[in-house]
XYZ file of C-alpha atoms in Angstrom:
669
model
C -41.139 60.317 -25.998
C -37.273 60.643 -26.815
C -35.749 57.724 -28.584
C -32.947 56.656 -26.695
C -29.837 57.393 -28.249
C -25.818 55.343 -28.474
C -23.920 55.629 -25.780
C -21.310 58.648 -25.848
C -17.951 57.807 -25.061
C -15.573 60.272 -23.698
C -14.530 61.051 -27.191
C -17.926 62.051 -28.157
C -18.108 58.478 -30.048
C -20.924 56.526 -29.976
C -20.502 52.700 -29.056
C -23.719 50.590 -29.842
C -23.936 47.206 -27.501
C -21.438 44.632 -28.600
C -23.540 41.418 -29.408
C -23.549 37.990 -27.855
C -22.357 35.621 -30.208
C -24.272 32.823 -30.664
C -23.174 29.889 -28.662
C -22.072 26.736 -30.375
C -22.651 23.157 -29.364
C -19.660 21.245 -28.525
C -18.548 17.787 -27.816
C -15.724 16.885 -25.802
C -14.160 13.719 -26.206
C -13.007 11.408 -22.873
C -9.321 11.889 -23.827
C -10.250 15.898 -23.939
C -12.469 15.983 -20.813
C -9.058 13.763 -18.659
C -6.609 15.649 -20.443
C -8.410 19.478 -19.518
C -9.210 17.678 -15.573
C -5.933 14.985 -15.153
C -6.171 16.762 -11.403
C -9.289 13.572 -11.224
C -6.660 11.223 -12.292
C -4.102 11.950 -9.477
C -2.025 13.986 -12.266
C -2.230 17.483 -10.163
C 1.687 18.697 -10.963
C 4.884 17.229 -12.066
C 5.962 15.265 -9.207
C 3.127 13.638 -8.896
C 2.369 13.073 -12.557
C 5.279 11.222 -12.463
C 4.240 8.798 -8.986
C 1.332 8.545 -10.454
C 2.603 7.009 -13.469
C 4.528 4.479 -12.125
C 2.064 3.336 -9.750
C -0.320 2.919 -12.650
C 1.941 0.654 -14.943
C 3.008 -1.894 -11.273
C -0.578 -1.782 -10.369
C -1.053 -3.186 -14.203
C 2.363 -5.513 -13.945
C 0.928 -6.962 -10.908
C -2.753 -7.602 -12.429
C -1.182 -9.382 -15.551
C 1.308 -11.805 -13.783
C -1.597 -12.709 -11.094
C -4.393 -12.919 -14.052
C -2.279 -15.518 -15.462
C -0.989 -16.984 -11.927
C 2.487 -16.382 -12.450
C 4.612 -15.059 -9.449
C 4.930 -11.467 -10.541
C 8.622 -9.899 -11.226
C 8.134 -5.975 -12.202
C 11.218 -3.968 -13.282
C 10.288 -0.606 -12.822
C 13.225 1.938 -14.124
C 13.389 6.128 -13.598
C 15.952 7.303 -16.249
C 16.590 11.100 -15.775
C 17.019 13.253 -19.001
C 18.481 16.655 -19.022
C 17.711 19.444 -21.078
C 20.253 19.207 -24.138
C 19.321 15.332 -24.326
C 15.748 15.714 -24.333
C 15.981 18.478 -26.855
C 17.917 15.994 -28.945
C 15.858 13.605 -28.530
C 13.247 15.702 -30.609
C 15.146 17.002 -33.062
C 14.851 20.671 -31.162
C 18.981 22.173 -31.164
C 19.986 24.476 -27.665
C 19.842 27.883 -28.348
C 21.804 30.656 -25.674
C 19.638 33.521 -24.197
C 19.713 36.629 -26.107
C 17.181 38.551 -24.627
C 18.565 37.877 -20.751
C 15.411 40.161 -19.283
C 12.917 38.354 -20.447
C 13.403 35.079 -18.987
C 11.565 34.395 -15.672
C 14.505 33.373 -14.127
C 16.019 36.231 -14.028
C 18.217 38.262 -11.371
C 18.093 42.296 -11.363
C 21.126 43.856 -9.899
C 19.568 45.367 -6.857
C 17.854 41.573 -5.923
C 21.510 40.058 -7.087
C 23.340 42.611 -4.539
C 20.156 41.975 -1.595
C 20.687 37.518 -1.511
C 24.522 38.229 -1.710
C 24.310 40.560 1.537
C 21.731 37.839 3.141
C 24.641 35.255 2.095
C 26.905 37.317 3.480
C 24.993 38.368 7.253
C 24.304 33.972 7.423
C 28.504 32.861 6.970
C 28.863 36.453 9.628
C 26.566 34.733 12.055
C 27.709 31.166 11.266
C 31.533 32.474 12.192
C 29.964 33.968 15.641
C 28.922 31.100 16.909
C 31.616 29.053 15.579
C 34.252 30.996 17.804
C 31.366 31.027 20.922
C 31.628 26.820 20.030
C 27.757 26.888 19.854
C 26.873 23.998 17.347
C 26.721 25.429 13.758
C 24.341 23.973 11.770
C 25.423 23.675 8.143
C 24.415 26.157 5.193
C 21.865 24.681 2.796
C 23.102 25.021 -1.153
C 21.969 28.406 -2.472
C 19.271 27.749 -4.322
C 18.991 28.203 -8.184
C 15.833 30.252 -9.698
C 14.189 27.975 -11.423
C 12.145 29.375 -14.276
C 8.988 28.150 -15.332
C 9.893 26.891 -18.413
C 12.806 24.903 -17.159
C 11.442 21.493 -16.952
C 12.589 18.277 -16.185
C 11.816 14.755 -18.063
C 12.375 11.428 -16.791
C 11.827 8.135 -18.824
C 9.666 5.580 -16.872
C 9.803 2.098 -18.008
C 8.258 -1.095 -16.874
C 8.939 -4.528 -17.177
C 6.756 -7.637 -15.897
C 5.924 -11.754 -16.781
C 2.812 -11.132 -16.896
C -0.250 -12.081 -19.591
C 0.585 -9.844 -22.826
C -1.338 -8.426 -24.821
C -2.805 -9.227 -27.996
C -0.952 -8.104 -31.214
C -4.202 -6.608 -32.780
C -5.235 -5.111 -29.513
C -2.545 -3.044 -28.254
C -3.827 0.326 -30.529
C -6.817 0.450 -28.683
C -5.941 -0.832 -25.269
C -3.444 2.523 -24.788
C -4.806 4.397 -27.035
C -8.728 5.078 -26.632
C -9.388 6.283 -22.827
C -12.105 4.318 -20.896
C -12.053 1.106 -23.029
C -9.866 -2.062 -20.966
C -9.968 -5.691 -20.007
C -11.110 -4.392 -16.528
C -15.230 -3.320 -16.590
C -17.234 -5.202 -14.659
C -18.752 -5.740 -10.885
C -15.476 -7.053 -9.453
C -12.304 -6.258 -7.119
C -9.695 -4.129 -9.541
C -6.847 -2.473 -8.351
C -7.752 0.155 -11.042
C -9.358 3.928 -9.668
C -10.470 4.994 -12.889
C -9.492 2.092 -15.534
C -7.020 4.985 -17.148
C -4.029 3.125 -16.590
C -0.952 3.842 -18.435
C -3.540 5.784 -20.765
C -3.187 8.527 -19.041
C 0.386 8.574 -18.663
C -0.075 8.908 -22.521
C -2.128 11.813 -22.435
C 0.283 13.357 -19.639
C 3.577 12.555 -22.199
C 1.766 14.116 -25.434
C 0.986 17.251 -23.120
C 4.225 17.870 -21.514
C 6.948 16.113 -23.834
C 5.225 15.022 -27.226
C 6.754 11.786 -27.574
C 4.998 8.805 -28.102
C 4.585 5.737 -25.585
C 6.496 2.063 -26.616
C 5.423 -0.985 -25.891
C 7.402 -4.269 -26.300
C 4.403 -7.215 -25.418
C 4.367 -10.672 -25.797
C 1.629 -13.557 -25.264
C 2.834 -16.509 -24.030
C 3.776 -19.729 -26.025
C 4.324 -16.753 -28.901
C 7.512 -16.822 -31.101
C 7.390 -13.230 -31.721
C 7.110 -10.028 -29.289
C 4.651 -7.305 -30.644
C 6.158 -3.473 -30.296
C 3.776 -0.700 -30.896
C 4.709 3.242 -31.137
C 1.662 5.795 -30.580
C 0.239 8.416 -29.615
C -3.637 8.999 -28.958
C -5.402 11.613 -30.726
C -6.832 13.464 -27.790
C -10.129 15.652 -29.570
C -11.118 12.240 -31.443
C -9.784 10.118 -28.735
C -8.207 7.116 -31.427
C -4.777 5.624 -31.875
C -2.148 7.071 -33.460
C -0.084 4.243 -34.838
C 3.680 5.474 -35.796
C 5.166 1.813 -35.891
C 3.615 -1.361 -35.393
C 5.145 -4.468 -36.133
C 6.332 -7.925 -35.094
C 9.410 -9.380 -33.994
C 11.329 -11.908 -33.328
C 10.994 -13.746 -29.474
C 14.263 -15.388 -29.691
C 13.989 -15.933 -25.902
C 9.929 -17.023 -25.786
C 9.391 -14.071 -22.981
C 6.588 -13.363 -22.084
C 5.020 -10.147 -20.376
C 4.557 -6.079 -21.547
C 7.665 -3.506 -21.536
C 6.005 0.128 -21.463
C 8.751 2.634 -21.952
C 6.487 6.473 -22.028
C 8.657 9.507 -20.946
C 6.790 12.701 -19.648
C 7.438 15.594 -17.637
C 8.162 15.039 -13.449
C 10.131 16.070 -10.609
C 11.688 13.554 -8.647
C 13.253 15.635 -5.512
C 9.959 16.487 -4.148
C 8.271 12.628 -4.905
C 11.097 10.793 -4.304
C 10.355 9.643 -0.622
C 6.649 9.201 -2.362
C 7.441 6.971 -4.763
C 9.745 4.919 -2.490
C 7.409 4.386 0.556
C 5.195 3.486 -2.230
C 7.276 0.419 -3.056
C 7.641 -0.734 -0.054
C 3.753 -0.331 0.905
C 3.161 -2.606 -2.374
C 6.383 -5.348 -1.231
C 4.400 -4.862 2.254
C 1.493 -5.939 0.459
C 2.438 -8.523 -2.270
C 5.522 -10.344 -0.612
C 5.178 -12.710 -3.355
C 6.153 -10.539 -6.095
C 9.546 -9.667 -6.796
C 9.926 -5.906 -7.252
C 13.703 -3.978 -8.394
C 13.481 -0.258 -8.790
C 16.435 1.576 -10.324
C 16.580 5.470 -10.539
C 19.006 6.242 -13.046
C 20.617 10.239 -13.442
C 24.258 11.571 -14.817
C 24.449 12.856 -11.090
C 26.002 8.840 -10.057
C 25.783 10.140 -5.802
C 21.472 10.255 -7.200
C 21.139 6.855 -8.595
C 19.185 4.756 -6.706
C 18.743 0.526 -7.101
C 15.611 -1.104 -4.173
C 15.449 -4.854 -4.875
C 12.039 -6.258 -2.618
C 12.975 -9.489 -2.440
C 10.114 -12.150 -2.992
C 9.258 -14.315 0.464
C 6.619 -16.561 -0.411
C 5.390 -17.995 -3.367
C 1.215 -18.687 -1.602
C -0.764 -16.418 -3.998
C -4.347 -15.298 -3.332
C -6.484 -16.013 -6.013
C -7.571 -14.210 -8.858
C -10.599 -12.142 -7.834
C -13.672 -13.831 -9.239
C -16.065 -11.098 -11.530
C -19.729 -11.273 -9.875
C -23.497 -10.402 -10.756
C -25.051 -7.440 -8.576
C -26.896 -7.188 -5.781
C -30.236 -6.252 -6.294
C -29.830 -3.720 -3.700
C -27.256 -1.801 -4.967
C -28.560 -1.351 -8.868
C -30.315 1.824 -9.732
C -32.479 2.497 -12.376
C -29.728 3.412 -15.314
C -28.341 -0.039 -14.151
C -31.929 -2.167 -14.715
C -32.223 -0.849 -18.599
C -28.374 -1.450 -19.188
C -29.123 -5.108 -17.414
C -32.202 -5.464 -19.753
C -30.370 -4.025 -23.180
C -27.330 -6.557 -22.400
C -28.603 -10.088 -21.166
C -29.565 -12.519 -23.016
C -32.857 -14.219 -21.096
C -36.502 -13.860 -23.151
C -38.275 -13.760 -19.516
C -38.752 -11.403 -16.747
C -38.300 -15.029 -14.859
C -34.767 -16.163 -15.993
C -33.644 -12.383 -16.117
C -33.984 -12.248 -12.270
C -32.806 -15.432 -11.371
C -29.677 -15.118 -14.079
C -28.541 -11.528 -13.663
C -28.559 -10.840 -9.867
C -27.218 -12.833 -6.871
C -28.659 -14.152 -4.062
C -32.539 -14.924 -6.120
C -33.105 -18.169 -6.330
C -36.578 -19.566 -8.712
C -38.980 -19.169 -5.182
C -37.961 -15.819 -5.002
C -37.699 -14.291 -8.041
C -42.027 -15.601 -8.474
C -42.452 -13.924 -4.905
C -40.996 -10.825 -6.123
C -42.772 -10.469 -10.197
C -46.079 -11.495 -7.691
C -45.259 -9.064 -5.415
C -44.945 -6.329 -8.565
C -48.593 -6.348 -9.555
C -50.803 -7.894 -11.895
C -49.073 -6.390 -15.171
C -46.392 -8.000 -14.474
C -45.724 -12.425 -15.145
C -43.101 -14.933 -15.213
C -43.193 -15.018 -19.252
C -43.496 -11.856 -19.674
C -40.532 -10.211 -22.161
C -38.205 -8.575 -20.081
C -36.878 -6.597 -23.534
C -40.741 -4.742 -23.363
C -40.503 -3.764 -19.892
C -41.702 -0.066 -19.753
C -39.877 2.863 -17.877
C -42.818 2.585 -15.245
C -42.547 -0.764 -14.596
C -38.226 -0.461 -14.325
C -39.222 2.589 -11.792
C -41.485 -0.664 -10.053
C -39.044 -3.442 -10.078
C -37.068 -0.585 -8.527
C -38.459 0.245 -5.976
C -39.160 -3.271 -4.885
C -35.234 -4.204 -4.851
C -34.769 -1.466 -2.397
C -37.571 -2.066 -0.264
C -37.057 -5.942 -0.050
C -34.869 -8.021 2.070
C -32.274 -10.218 0.669
C -29.619 -12.501 1.264
C -26.196 -11.047 1.565
C -23.844 -11.507 -1.156
C -21.009 -13.971 -0.475
C -17.335 -12.800 -0.595
C -16.579 -15.309 -3.187
C -15.829 -13.044 -5.504
C -13.596 -11.342 -3.445
C -9.538 -11.734 -3.068
C -7.792 -10.315 0.281
C -4.242 -10.247 0.856
C -4.635 -12.790 3.190
C -3.327 -12.902 7.046
C -0.224 -15.471 6.087
C 0.448 -12.750 2.790
C -0.206 -10.049 5.047
C 2.263 -10.932 7.965
C 5.149 -12.626 5.928
C 4.973 -8.908 4.199
C 5.456 -6.470 7.454
C 8.373 -9.142 8.614
C 10.326 -9.102 5.954
C 9.885 -4.706 5.383
C 9.775 -3.510 8.848
C 11.456 -6.745 11.170
C 9.104 -5.875 14.430
C 9.969 -7.254 17.634
C 6.735 -8.846 17.756
C 3.609 -8.843 15.130
C -0.314 -9.936 15.484
C -2.557 -10.147 11.864
C -6.659 -10.836 11.872
C -8.673 -11.064 8.729
C -12.560 -10.321 9.431
C -15.196 -12.093 7.581
C -17.124 -11.200 4.404
C -19.721 -8.070 5.196
C -21.898 -5.795 3.470
C -22.755 -2.501 2.497
C -25.217 -0.839 -0.473
C -24.981 -4.066 -1.426
C -21.307 -4.854 -1.578
C -19.586 -7.689 0.201
C -15.752 -6.285 1.712
C -13.327 -7.862 3.532
C -11.207 -5.930 6.244
C -7.752 -7.333 7.491
C -5.394 -5.911 9.402
C -2.073 -6.228 11.268
C -0.415 -4.306 13.796
C 3.310 -4.525 14.803
C 5.832 -2.847 17.580
C 9.664 -2.090 17.476
C 11.325 -3.082 14.001
C 13.138 -1.301 11.768
C 12.847 2.034 9.875
C 9.945 2.804 11.734
C 9.133 6.171 13.805
C 7.789 6.722 17.538
C 3.948 6.783 17.942
C 1.604 5.631 15.497
C 2.543 4.597 11.500
C -0.397 3.808 9.628
C -0.476 1.984 6.019
C -3.443 1.654 4.400
C -4.510 -0.592 1.309
C -7.627 -0.931 -0.549
C -7.991 -3.723 -3.037
C -4.209 -4.051 -2.435
C -3.049 -1.098 -3.378
C -1.480 1.482 -1.080
C -2.588 4.746 -0.362
C -0.608 7.585 0.484
C -1.768 10.606 0.750
C -5.046 12.438 2.039
C -4.266 10.669 5.601
C -5.777 12.552 7.891
C -9.816 12.368 6.463
C -9.431 8.327 6.401
C -11.532 5.529 8.340
C -8.342 3.501 9.386
C -6.185 7.024 10.712
C -9.310 8.249 12.677
C -10.297 4.598 13.751
C -6.528 3.962 15.247
C -6.329 7.707 16.675
C -9.427 7.991 18.650
C -11.354 4.772 18.687
C -8.420 2.475 20.067
C -7.159 2.847 23.356
C -3.673 1.291 23.178
C -2.993 1.765 27.019
C -5.578 -1.004 27.820
C -3.221 -3.428 25.348
C -0.346 -2.322 27.925
C 0.917 -0.513 24.051
C 2.471 3.040 24.979
C 0.826 5.627 21.861
C 3.366 8.030 21.992
C 7.193 6.035 23.118
C 6.466 2.741 21.174
C 6.543 2.283 17.511
C 3.370 0.681 16.858
C 2.721 -0.134 12.785
C -0.704 0.069 12.392
C -1.531 -2.141 8.721
C -4.947 -1.869 7.138
C -6.139 -3.751 3.908
C -10.303 -3.116 2.678
C -11.203 -5.199 -0.598
C -14.033 -5.098 -2.159
C -15.993 -5.136 -5.182
C -16.770 -1.269 -4.354
C -14.285 0.768 -2.884
C -16.184 4.313 -1.094
C -13.093 6.401 -1.774
C -13.428 10.010 -1.060
C -12.607 13.285 -3.061
C -11.955 13.504 -6.893
C -8.185 11.750 -6.430
C -9.781 8.937 -4.862
C -6.668 8.800 -1.933
C -9.358 7.737 1.267
C -12.221 5.850 2.593
C -15.076 7.854 4.496
C -15.261 7.555 7.491
C -19.230 7.779 6.980
C -19.997 4.461 6.656
C -20.611 2.720 9.938
C -20.249 -1.307 8.339
C -16.797 -0.141 7.123
C -15.826 1.956 10.258
C -17.224 -0.818 12.510
C -15.110 -3.759 10.844
C -11.959 -1.881 10.847
C -11.862 -1.064 14.387
C -13.141 -5.060 15.179
C -9.794 -5.948 13.122
C -7.550 -3.689 14.721
C -8.763 -4.458 18.097
C -8.725 -8.363 18.149
C -4.723 -7.717 16.661
C -4.229 -5.830 20.047
C -5.240 -8.367 21.872
C -3.201 -10.628 20.196
C -0.687 -8.344 21.277
C -1.425 -8.016 24.984
C -1.305 -11.628 26.002
C 2.156 -11.517 24.447
C 3.606 -7.750 25.641
C 2.074 -9.359 29.329
C 4.076 -12.398 29.042
C 7.481 -10.451 27.777
C 6.888 -8.128 30.899
C 6.949 -11.120 33.025
C 9.779 -11.970 31.714
C 11.042 -9.097 32.604
C 10.519 -8.972 35.835
C 11.654 -12.528 36.167
C 15.231 -11.374 35.335
C 15.325 -8.011 37.455
C 14.664 -10.583 40.264
C 17.785 -13.047 39.176
C 19.374 -9.924 39.013
C 18.420 -8.419 42.392
C 19.369 -11.820 43.643
C 22.451 -12.443 42.577
C 23.233 -8.443 43.333
C 23.005 -9.734 47.652
C 24.625 -12.518 46.605
C 27.865 -11.706 48.463
C 26.718 -9.756 51.123
C 24.108 -12.568 52.373
C 27.376 -15.084 51.811
C 29.103 -13.063 54.744
C 26.167 -12.784 56.911
C 25.369 -16.313 56.759
C 29.118 -17.781 57.557
C 29.857 -15.370 60.283
C 26.462 -16.590 62.106
C 27.555 -20.336 61.291
C 31.259 -19.851 62.475
C 29.776 -18.371 65.668
C 27.377 -21.193 66.374
C 30.535 -23.460 65.283
C 32.594 -21.648 68.064
C 29.812 -22.731 70.628
C 28.910 -26.299 69.611
C 32.838 -26.419 70.715
C 32.703 -25.227 73.539
C 29.057 -27.300 74.609
C 27.808 -23.966 75.391
C 24.908 -25.195 73.091
C 23.096 -28.563 72.037
C 22.308 -28.745 68.878
C 21.179 -31.485 66.605
C 23.038 -34.395 64.993
C 22.301 -32.868 61.731
C 23.273 -28.941 61.627
C 26.047 -30.400 64.462
C 27.691 -32.024 61.227
C 27.472 -28.515 59.140
C 29.165 -26.526 61.787
C 32.212 -29.129 62.484
C 32.543 -28.545 58.431
C 32.894 -24.864 58.996
C 35.450 -26.088 62.184
C 37.055 -27.824 59.333
C 37.307 -24.988 56.862
C 35.272 -27.797 54.958
C 32.607 -25.414 54.475
C 34.426 -21.261 53.170
C 32.540 -18.420 52.081
C 33.516 -19.533 48.563
C 31.447 -22.702 48.608
C 28.579 -20.577 50.677
C 28.494 -18.133 48.079
C 28.887 -20.760 44.612
C 25.775 -23.253 46.557
C 23.785 -19.631 47.098
C 24.666 -19.027 42.764
C 23.196 -22.230 42.031
C 20.252 -22.173 43.896
C 19.403 -18.301 41.570
C 20.050 -20.082 38.954
C 18.088 -23.339 39.320
C 14.691 -20.554 40.332
C 15.360 -18.573 36.881
C 15.928 -22.154 34.747
C 12.159 -23.290 36.510
C 10.804 -19.678 35.916
C 12.175 -19.583 32.604
C 10.738 -23.209 31.397
C 7.503 -22.314 32.302
C 7.186 -18.809 30.864
C 8.770 -21.118 27.445
C 5.358 -23.546 28.110
C 3.066 -20.771 28.198
C 4.904 -18.945 24.836
C 5.030 -22.507 23.174
C 9.321 -21.858 22.688
C 11.253 -24.829 22.593
C 13.733 -25.138 24.824
C 16.008 -27.116 22.262
C 17.864 -25.137 19.982
C 16.207 -23.806 17.075
C 17.557 -26.687 13.677
C 17.946 -25.168 10.079
C 14.750 -25.654 8.042
C 15.518 -26.041 4.698
C 12.221 -25.018 1.620
C 12.107 -26.007 -2.052
C 12.566 -23.203 -4.645
C 10.312 -20.787 -5.336
C 10.937 -21.311 -9.147
C 11.082 -25.213 -9.214
C 7.499 -26.938 -10.987
C 5.501 -29.008 -8.769
C 2.152 -30.023 -8.240
C 1.034 -29.269 -4.802
C -2.171 -28.527 -2.216
C -2.076 -25.462 0.218
C -3.787 -25.675 3.300
C -3.723 -22.091 5.304
C -3.038 -21.022 8.334
C -3.062 -17.353 9.349
C 0.365 -18.129 10.703
C 1.776 -20.876 8.182
C 0.898 -22.561 4.740
C 1.414 -26.214 4.562
C 1.634 -27.510 1.793
C 1.730 -31.089 0.395
C 3.196 -32.241 -2.537
C 1.997 -35.319 -4.806
């Protein structure tokens, strides 16, 4: 048997097969993972990166202020940095191009000739249309070819009046991924717990510049200033400067400044839309948004004023419901618990397990379990048995006391403040449960308004933050489009300007997709609650719309009656005149009361003008009586409205709030 010969190449030289390189076990840090998969955290492209950075900073600012029950004041500024300014910031000297053909935006002579010919044809067509008197579209400015390396840079600054951060914790709070104060089972605004850390990672990837943090806690006489970036491979902060500065104004809060690559042009509307929706769901906050550019016509300044000083309660951390835990979580709770035996562990670490229920559960687990069994000595098999029983046993649903919905009052105020609708209805459902997690659905439906398009305008909120992307698959969108019969509530789905607002709060929002931008339609409990909330709003609106239609019909009747007054006057007066002539010649016997009227007609005491005046007065009287009845039914006082003066939002007083869906009664001590 012949031995195998090496593979022959065309040149006749032998080629030995290449040996596979030995694989080496490598490990990635959390920062490195998110840097390579930044789209998971909403950093898909430069424009989305700018939007997500703004969103993360604003939400952190709100959380910080609300945690100390301070009415939030948030200032967000986006400053455009041109390439030359950016280069000077990093100490890079601008160079003129030497080899033009090397660049991605290089235009060949043939391509330039083709472009100019196309522009000339377009101008010729426009000239012909203008000569024929046709409407001429304004020609768009010729687009400059932007190369892949031609980037736009922005300095994003967010300042708040919140809690601030301890001086020594600042480096780890910003420079160490998956470390923070928001972890635990409670309602939170964040989606991943990354916050400004992802903005810092993107800054390091796109500009290489560090983040700057100024912070001061209430009562501190100094401001902590920190300039740092992140060591992505080791997931630790790299501190450039960390010092204490004088706090003469006794300011408290945080100011974060980061320079990133972005795209304002493509995401301008999304960022402004986000700020507007945030003002709807948090009317107790004051926002000042600025976009600053070297080109004055691009500058934007919008102030979203505070409308109320009634804040929702701060969300409370809660314990796990037995039906929502898995084996891994049970093991973690056992490792972290301070309780010694199984009885104490079940009562302390889970909601809705009292002493009697814990005894029954332990009895059901088997003979190897006892109330005094050391919880740290549980075997893997015993933990699996506990998990199986948790899944099969019946437990009371968790309460919604740990949740912090916006509240009907705030939702209604936010809608009125930003949309100025003709009418609005709101509804707040009771706490419900899915997979052991409590949730509350609040809804608002408005008709009419400012800057509202015809048809359905859907606004979605999850844990009091707006959701702007991937709307089509969301449970709110599908419910509003497919499961609500708008016509049965006297609402025209295509012609009316309809605003649909749905806010869902929970200890666990069941987001779909890697970007966590929408709530799936596959959880029946949430889908049913959303449908019910929207329908309750529609029922309220229907009664208002019906009353409005009745008032419109009444006005139409008045117009019709008024229109026929001249003809009716002439006809009645002519009949009276003929009857007066007959009475004068005594051809007909007439009752005394009628005879007096006919005599007045003969004596010119009753004329066409007096008859017309009486008919007009009668129509007005009937209209007034009907209007008064309508006002009584609608709860509207016929007296003119008086001015009402409210106490300043900034005054410091002791008071109690009594909440109602449409108002808050405040009792001052």
